[in-house]
CSV table of C-alpha atoms in Angstrom, one decimal:
chain,number,residue,atom,x,y,z
A,1,MET,CA,-0.2,-0.1,-0.2
A,2,THR,CA,1.4,3.3,-0.9
A,3,LYS,CA,1.4,6.3,1.6
A,4,SER,CA,-1.1,8.3,-0.3
A,5,SER,CA,-3.5,5.2,-0.2
A,6,GLN,CA,-2.8,4.5,3.0
A,7,ASN,CA,-3.7,8.1,4.0
A,8,HIS,CA,-6.9,7.9,2.0
A,9,THR,CA,-7.8,4.7,4.0
A,10,ASN,CA,-7.2,6.4,7.3
A,11,THR,CA,-9.4,9.4,6.3
A,12,ASN,CA,-12.1,7.0,5.0
A,13,HIS,CA,-12.2,5.8,8.5
A,14,LYS,CA,-12.4,9.1,10.1
A,15,ASN,CA,-15.3,10.1,8.1
A,16,THR,CA,-17.4,6.9,8.5
A,17,ALA,CA,-16.6,7.4,12.3
A,18,THR,CA,-18.1,11.0,12.4
A,19,ILE,CA,-21.1,10.3,9.9
A,20,THR,CA,-22.4,7.1,11.6
A,21,PRO,CA,-22.5,6.7,15.4
A,22,THR,CA,-20.2,3.5,16.3
A,23,LYS,CA,-20.8,1.1,19.1
A,24,LEU,CA,-17.6,-0.9,20.2
A,25,LEU,CA,-18.3,-4.6,20.3
A,26,PRO,CA,-15.3,-6.6,21.8
A,27,LEU,CA,-14.2,-9.4,20.0
A,28,VAL,CA,-12.2,-12.1,21.7
A,29,ILE,CA,-10.4,-14.7,19.7
A,30,THR,CA,-9.8,-18.1,21.7
A,31,TYR,CA,-8.2,-21.3,20.7
A,32,PRO,CA,-9.1,-24.8,21.5
A,33,LYS,CA,-6.8,-25.2,24.4
A,34,VAL,CA,-8.4,-22.2,26.5
A,35,HIS,CA,-11.7,-21.8,24.7
A,36,SER,CA,-13.7,-23.8,27.4
A,37,GLU,CA,-12.2,-22.3,30.3
A,38,PHE,CA,-12.6,-18.8,29.0
A,39,MET,CA,-16.3,-19.5,28.3
A,40,ALA,CA,-16.9,-20.8,31.7
A,41,GLN,CA,-15.4,-17.7,33.4
A,42,LEU,CA,-17.3,-15.3,30.7
A,43,GLU,CA,-20.6,-17.0,31.7
A,44,LYS,CA,-20.1,-16.0,35.4
A,45,GLN,CA,-20.1,-12.3,34.3
A,46,ASP,CA,-23.7,-11.6,33.7
A,47,ASP,CA,-23.2,-7.9,32.4
A,48,LEU,CA,-20.5,-8.9,30.1
A,49,HIS,CA,-21.6,-12.3,28.5
A,50,SER,CA,-24.2,-10.7,26.3
A,51,SER,CA,-22.0,-7.6,25.2
A,52,VAL,CA,-18.9,-9.9,24.2
A,53,LEU,CA,-18.2,-11.7,20.9
A,54,VAL,CA,-16.3,-14.8,21.0
A,55,PHE,CA,-14.7,-16.4,18.1
A,56,LYS,CA,-13.2,-20.0,18.4
A,57,ASN,CA,-10.4,-20.0,16.2
A,58,ASN,CA,-9.6,-23.4,14.9
A,59,ASP,CA,-5.8,-22.8,14.1
A,60,ASP,CA,-6.6,-21.8,10.8
A,61,LEU,CA,-4.5,-18.7,10.1
A,62,LEU,CA,-6.9,-17.5,7.3
A,63,ASN,CA,-10.0,-17.7,9.5
A,64,LEU,CA,-7.9,-15.3,12.1
A,65,ALA,CA,-6.7,-13.2,9.4
A,66,GLU,CA,-10.4,-12.5,8.1
A,67,MET,CA,-11.6,-11.6,11.7
A,68,ILE,CA,-8.8,-9.2,12.1
A,69,CYS,CA,-9.4,-7.5,9.0
A,70,ARG,CA,-13.0,-6.6,10.2
A,71,CYS,CA,-11.3,-5.1,13.5
A,72,ARG,CA,-10.6,-1.4,14.1
A,73,VAL,CA,-8.0,-2.2,16.8
A,74,VAL,CA,-6.5,-5.3,18.0
A,75,ILE,CA,-5.1,-5.6,21.8
A,76,SER,CA,-3.0,-8.6,22.3
A,77,PRO,CA,-0.3,-10.3,24.3
A,78,SER,CA,0.4,-12.5,21.1
A,79,THR,CA,3.2,-11.2,19.0
A,80,GLY,CA,1.8,-13.3,16.2
A,81,ILE,CA,-1.6,-11.7,16.3
A,82,ILE,CA,-0.2,-8.3,16.7
A,83,HIS,CA,2.4,-8.5,13.6
A,84,LEU,CA,-0.4,-9.9,11.4
A,85,SER,CA,-2.9,-6.8,12.5
A,86,SER,CA,0.0,-4.4,11.9
A,87,ASN,CA,0.7,-5.8,8.5
A,88,LEU,CA,-3.0,-5.8,7.8
A,89,GLY,CA,-3.2,-2.0,8.4
A,90,ILE,CA,-5.1,-2.5,11.7
A,91,SER,CA,-4.1,-0.4,15.0
A,92,THR,CA,-2.8,-2.3,17.5
A,93,ILE,CA,-1.8,-2.4,21.2
A,94,GLY,CA,0.8,-5.1,22.3
A,95,LEU,CA,0.7,-6.5,25.9
A,96,TYR,CA,4.7,-7.2,26.4
A,97,GLU,CA,7.3,-7.0,28.9
A,98,ARG,CA,9.3,-4.0,28.2
A,99,SER,CA,12.4,-6.1,27.2
A,100,GLU,CA,10.3,-7.7,24.4
A,101,SER,CA,9.3,-4.6,22.8
A,102,LYS,CA,12.3,-4.1,20.9
A,103,LYS,CA,12.4,-7.6,19.6
A,104,TRP,CA,8.8,-7.5,18.5
A,105,SER,CA,8.1,-3.8,17.7
A,106,THR,CA,5.4,-2.8,15.2
A,107,LYS,CA,4.4,0.2,13.2
A,108,ASP,CA,2.1,1.6,15.6
A,109,ASN,CA,4.8,1.2,18.7
A,110,ARG,CA,1.7,1.2,20.9
A,111,TYR,CA,2.3,-1.0,24.0
A,112,VAL,CA,1.1,-1.7,27.4
A,113,PHE,CA,4.3,-3.0,29.5
A,114,LEU,CA,3.7,-5.7,31.8
A,115,LYS,CA,6.2,-5.9,35.0
A,116,SER,CA,6.3,-9.7,34.8
A,117,PRO,CA,4.8,-12.6,33.2
A,118,LYS,CA,0.9,-12.8,33.5
A,119,SER,CA,1.0,-15.4,35.9
A,120,SER,CA,2.9,-13.3,38.2
A,121,LEU,CA,1.2,-10.2,38.0
A,122,THR,CA,-0.6,-8.8,41.0
A,123,LYS,CA,-4.0,-7.6,41.0
A,124,GLN,CA,-2.8,-3.9,41.1
A,125,GLU,CA,-0.6,-4.5,38.1
A,126,GLU,CA,-3.4,-6.4,36.0
A,127,ASN,CA,-5.7,-3.0,36.8
A,128,LEU,CA,-2.7,-0.8,35.8
A,129,ALA,CA,-2.6,-2.7,32.4
A,130,ILE,CA,-6.0,-2.5,31.9
A,131,ALA,CA,-6.3,1.2,32.8
A,132,GLN,CA,-3.3,1.7,30.3
A,133,SER,CA,-4.9,-0.3,27.3
A,134,ILE,CA,-8.2,1.4,27.9
A,135,ASP,CA,-6.4,5.1,27.6
A,136,LEU,CA,-4.4,3.8,24.5
A,137,LEU,CA,-7.7,2.5,22.9
A,138,LYS,CA,-9.5,5.9,23.4
A,139,GLN,CA,-6.8,7.6,22.0
A,140,ILE,CA,-6.8,5.5,18.8
A,141,LEU,CA,-10.8,5.7,18.6
A,142,GLU,CA,-10.6,9.5,19.0
A,143,SER,CA,-7.7,10.0,16.3
């Protein structure tokens, strides 16, 4: 994609957003190993369950790419998903440890830095990562 066509694409998104009110629909892409556990936890959240779209990916890269193409923003700790999204021209927010950001950098360079692996995060660190993700998401949606 040339720079001028990329700018044209971005302009179209801005015009669409200002003309048509948009409602954010969170999309969670799971994979077979975690899908059942994720759904069980989600079903316990009455207020969230009906407002989240869950796509169980079957490890088919083309299905994943098609779903990503339909997104405006992708937030993920997976470098594969972040790079696929970035290369498709979708805005991204990577959730990484700071040491990984140079190795896995993207065009957007938007990251939430985690102080430790997910399994070791404190509740306070989790809440901070969520707040930072929401702040970055707002910046993207307002641009």
